[in-house]
Amino acid sequence: KAGVTQTPRYLIKTRGQQVTLSCSPISGHRSVSWYQQTPGQGLQFLFEYFSETQRNKGNFPGRFSGRQFSNSRSEMNVSTLELGDSALYLCASSSTSGGVYEQYFGPGTRLTVT
Amino acid sequence: DQQVKQNSPSLSVQEGRISILNCDYTNSMFDYFLWYKKYPAEGPTFLISISSIKDKNEDGRFTVFLNKSAKHLSLHIVPSQPGDSAVYFCAGGDNTDKLIFGTGTRLQVFP
């Protein structure tokens, strides 16, 4: 079974621009979560989608948004980019099987804002 | 308020010995805990999870212990191998898919 995939892997943008990142979860997984990793703040939760609905949201400004499609693929968008948005953006999909909860991450998208 | 804490930023262990990585939490609402291994610029690799109703879960060389009264969990790796050298994160989750991560412990396994 293929893992979580994310595109693109690397991105360089300029302040003020916007960016869209894409994530395809593991086949059969309906929940997709997004995280931001920075050296100073560690791994922080952005938001989570299930069946095309945002179920949970972290403490990020409204410039960060996302959506999920009927095939469970998800996108996140960051508008009006700031230098501080430079980070590794990670997508994860999750499942519960036999009472065991597992959440798997993709390889991430490295965003650099100049 | 840091709900998940990994107080040891680094750990060095000899190959073949046991590695014990520790994690403390403050949120009593966590339903499960997960451990991840991470290399720089890569996504975290899921290692093992444990439900809050269990006190131990084992998978190969990895065992996670949960002490709810102490709000403490630990990951044991036996035997440690050089390929285990990485940063390890613990994370807690409630009944949603939102994970709260610790700050990580860098494990170095030397020959």
Coordinates of C-alpha atoms in Angstrom, one line a residue:
Chain A
K1 CA 0.0 0.0 0.0
A2 CA 1.4 3.4 -1.0
G3 CA 2.2 5.9 1.8
V4 CA 1.2 9.5 2.2
T5 CA 2.4 11.6 -0.7
Q6 CA 3.0 15.3 -0.8
T7 CA 3.7 17.6 -3.7
P8 CA 5.8 19.6 -4.3
R9 CA 8.7 18.5 -2.2
Y10 CA 10.4 21.9 -2.3
L11 CA 9.1 25.4 -3.0
I12 CA 10.6 28.8 -3.0
K13 CA 8.2 31.8 -2.8
T14 CA 8.5 35.5 -2.3
R15 CA 6.8 37.5 0.6
G16 CA 3.3 38.4 -0.3
Q17 CA 2.7 35.5 -2.7
Q18 CA 0.4 32.6 -2.0
V19 CA 1.1 28.9 -2.1
T20 CA -0.9 25.7 -2.4
L21 CA 0.4 22.4 -1.2
S22 CA -1.1 19.0 -2.0
C23 CA -1.4 15.8 0.0
S24 CA -2.7 12.3 -0.9
P25 CA -3.4 10.1 2.1
I26 CA -3.0 6.4 2.3
S27 CA -5.6 4.6 0.4
G28 CA -8.7 4.1 2.6
H29 CA -7.7 6.7 5.1
R30 CA -10.4 9.5 5.3
S31 CA -8.7 11.8 7.8
V32 CA -5.9 14.2 6.7
S33 CA -4.1 16.4 9.1
W34 CA -1.6 19.1 8.4
Y35 CA 1.4 20.2 10.6
Q36 CA 4.1 22.8 10.4
Q37 CA 7.6 22.1 11.6
T38 CA 10.0 24.9 12.4
P39 CA 13.3 24.8 14.4
G40 CA 11.8 27.2 17.0
Q41 CA 8.3 25.9 17.4
G42 CA 8.7 22.2 16.7
L43 CA 5.8 20.3 15.2
Q44 CA 2.5 22.2 15.4
F45 CA -0.9 21.1 14.3
L46 CA -2.5 23.3 11.6
F47 CA -5.9 21.6 10.9
E48 CA -7.6 18.3 10.2
Y49 CA -10.1 17.2 7.6
F50 CA -12.4 14.2 7.6
S51 CA -14.9 13.6 4.8
E52 CA -14.3 17.0 3.3
T53 CA -15.1 18.8 6.6
Q54 CA -12.6 20.6 8.8
R55 CA -13.0 19.0 12.2
N56 CA -10.2 20.6 14.1
K57 CA -8.0 23.7 13.8
G58 CA -4.8 24.8 15.4
N59 CA -3.7 28.3 16.5
F60 CA -2.7 29.7 13.1
P61 CA -3.9 32.9 11.4
G62 CA -6.6 32.8 8.8
R63 CA -3.9 33.1 6.1
F64 CA -3.6 29.3 6.5
S65 CA -6.5 27.4 5.0
G66 CA -7.2 24.0 3.6
R67 CA -9.7 21.8 2.0
Q68 CA -10.4 18.1 1.3
F69 CA -11.8 16.6 -1.8
S70 CA -14.2 13.7 -2.1
N71 CA -11.3 11.3 -2.8
S72 CA -9.8 12.3 0.5
R73 CA -6.9 14.2 -1.1
S74 CA -6.3 17.5 0.6
E75 CA -4.7 20.9 -0.1
M76 CA -3.5 23.6 2.1
N77 CA -3.1 27.2 1.1
V78 CA -1.1 30.0 2.6
S79 CA -1.8 33.5 1.4
T80 CA 0.2 36.6 1.8
L81 CA 3.3 34.7 2.7
E82 CA 5.6 36.0 5.4
L83 CA 9.3 35.1 6.1
G84 CA 8.2 33.2 9.2
D85 CA 6.1 30.8 7.1
S86 CA 9.3 29.2 6.0
A87 CA 9.0 25.7 7.3
L88 CA 8.5 22.0 6.6
Y89 CA 4.8 21.3 6.0
L90 CA 3.7 17.8 6.8
C91 CA 0.6 16.0 6.0
A92 CA -0.6 12.9 7.8
S93 CA -3.4 10.4 7.4
S94 CA -4.7 8.2 10.2
S95 CA -6.6 5.0 10.9
T96 CA -7.8 2.9 13.7
S97 CA -7.6 -0.8 13.3
G98 CA -8.2 -3.3 16.0
G99 CA -8.3 -0.6 18.6
V100 CA -4.9 0.6 17.6
Y101 CA -4.6 4.2 16.4
E102 CA -1.9 5.1 13.9
Q103 CA -1.1 8.3 12.1
Y104 CA 1.3 8.2 9.2
F105 CA 3.2 11.2 7.8
G106 CA 4.2 12.1 4.3
P107 CA 7.7 13.3 3.4
G108 CA 6.8 17.0 3.7
T109 CA 7.0 20.1 1.6
R110 CA 9.9 22.4 2.4
L111 CA 8.7 25.9 1.8
T112 CA 11.2 28.8 1.8
V113 CA 9.9 32.3 1.7
T114 CA 12.4 35.0 0.6
Chain B
D1 CA 1.4 25.5 28.0
Q2 CA 3.4 22.5 26.8
Q3 CA 1.1 19.5 27.1
V4 CA 3.8 17.0 26.1
K5 CA 7.3 17.3 27.3
Q6 CA 10.5 15.5 26.4
N7 CA 13.0 16.8 29.0
S8 CA 16.1 15.1 27.6
P9 CA 17.2 16.8 24.4
S10 CA 19.7 14.1 23.7
L11 CA 20.7 10.5 24.6
S12 CA 23.8 8.5 23.7
V13 CA 23.7 4.7 23.9
Q14 CA 26.1 2.0 22.9
E15 CA 25.1 -0.4 20.2
G16 CA 23.4 -3.5 21.6
R17 CA 22.3 -1.8 24.8
I18 CA 18.8 -0.5 25.7
S19 CA 17.7 3.0 24.7
I20 CA 15.0 4.5 27.0
L21 CA 13.3 7.7 25.8
N22 CA 11.0 9.4 28.2
C23 CA 8.0 11.6 27.8
D24 CA 5.7 13.4 30.3
Y25 CA 2.3 14.9 29.6
T26 CA -0.1 17.1 31.4
N27 CA -3.3 16.6 29.4
S28 CA -5.5 13.9 31.1
M29 CA -7.7 13.8 28.0
F30 CA -5.2 12.1 25.8
D31 CA -6.7 8.9 24.5
Y32 CA -3.6 7.5 22.9
F33 CA 0.1 8.2 22.5
L34 CA 2.4 7.7 19.6
W35 CA 6.2 7.6 19.1
Y36 CA 7.9 8.8 15.9
K37 CA 11.4 8.7 14.6
K38 CA 12.5 11.6 12.4
Y39 CA 15.4 12.5 10.2
P40 CA 16.1 16.1 9.1
A41 CA 13.9 17.4 6.3
E42 CA 11.8 14.2 6.3
G43 CA 8.4 13.3 7.6
P44 CA 8.2 11.5 11.0
T45 CA 8.1 7.7 10.7
F46 CA 5.5 6.1 12.9
L47 CA 7.0 3.6 15.3
I48 CA 4.4 2.5 17.8
S49 CA 1.3 3.7 19.6
I50 CA -0.5 2.9 22.8
S51 CA -4.0 3.4 24.0
S52 CA -4.6 5.2 27.3
I53 CA -6.3 2.1 28.6
K54 CA -3.2 0.0 28.2
D55 CA 0.1 0.1 30.1
K56 CA 2.3 -1.6 27.6
N57 CA 2.6 -2.2 23.9
E58 CA 5.3 -4.1 22.1
D59 CA 6.3 -4.3 18.5
G60 CA 9.6 -6.0 17.7
R61 CA 12.5 -4.1 19.3
F62 CA 10.2 -1.3 20.4
T63 CA 8.1 -1.3 23.6
V64 CA 6.1 1.6 24.9
F65 CA 5.2 1.8 28.6
L66 CA 2.5 4.1 29.9
N67 CA 2.1 5.1 33.6
K68 CA -1.1 7.1 33.7
S69 CA -0.9 8.0 37.4
A70 CA 2.5 9.6 36.8
K71 CA 1.5 10.9 33.3
H72 CA 4.6 9.4 32.0
L73 CA 5.4 7.2 29.0
S74 CA 8.6 5.7 27.8
L75 CA 9.9 4.1 24.6
H76 CA 12.4 1.2 25.0
I77 CA 14.5 0.1 22.1
V78 CA 16.3 -3.2 22.6
P79 CA 18.8 -3.9 21.2
S80 CA 19.8 -0.4 20.0
Q81 CA 21.3 -0.3 16.5
P82 CA 23.3 2.5 14.8
G83 CA 20.4 2.9 12.4
D84 CA 18.2 4.0 15.3
S85 CA 20.2 7.2 15.5
A86 CA 17.6 10.0 14.9
V87 CA 15.3 12.4 16.7
Y88 CA 12.4 10.7 18.5
F89 CA 9.1 12.5 19.2
C90 CA 6.3 11.4 21.4
A91 CA 2.8 12.7 20.7
G92 CA -0.5 12.6 22.5
G93 CA -3.9 12.7 20.9
D94 CA -7.5 12.9 22.1
N95 CA -10.6 11.7 20.3
T96 CA -9.8 13.8 17.2
D97 CA -6.8 13.3 14.9
K98 CA -4.9 16.3 16.3
L99 CA -1.6 15.3 17.8
I100 CA 0.4 17.3 20.3
F101 CA 4.1 16.7 19.9
G102 CA 6.9 16.9 22.4
T103 CA 10.1 18.7 21.5
G104 CA 12.0 15.6 20.6
T105 CA 15.0 13.7 21.9
R106 CA 18.1 13.1 19.7
L107 CA 19.3 9.5 20.1
Q108 CA 22.8 8.6 19.1
V109 CA 23.7 4.9 19.0
F110 CA 27.5 4.4 18.8
P111 CA 29.4 1.2 18.1

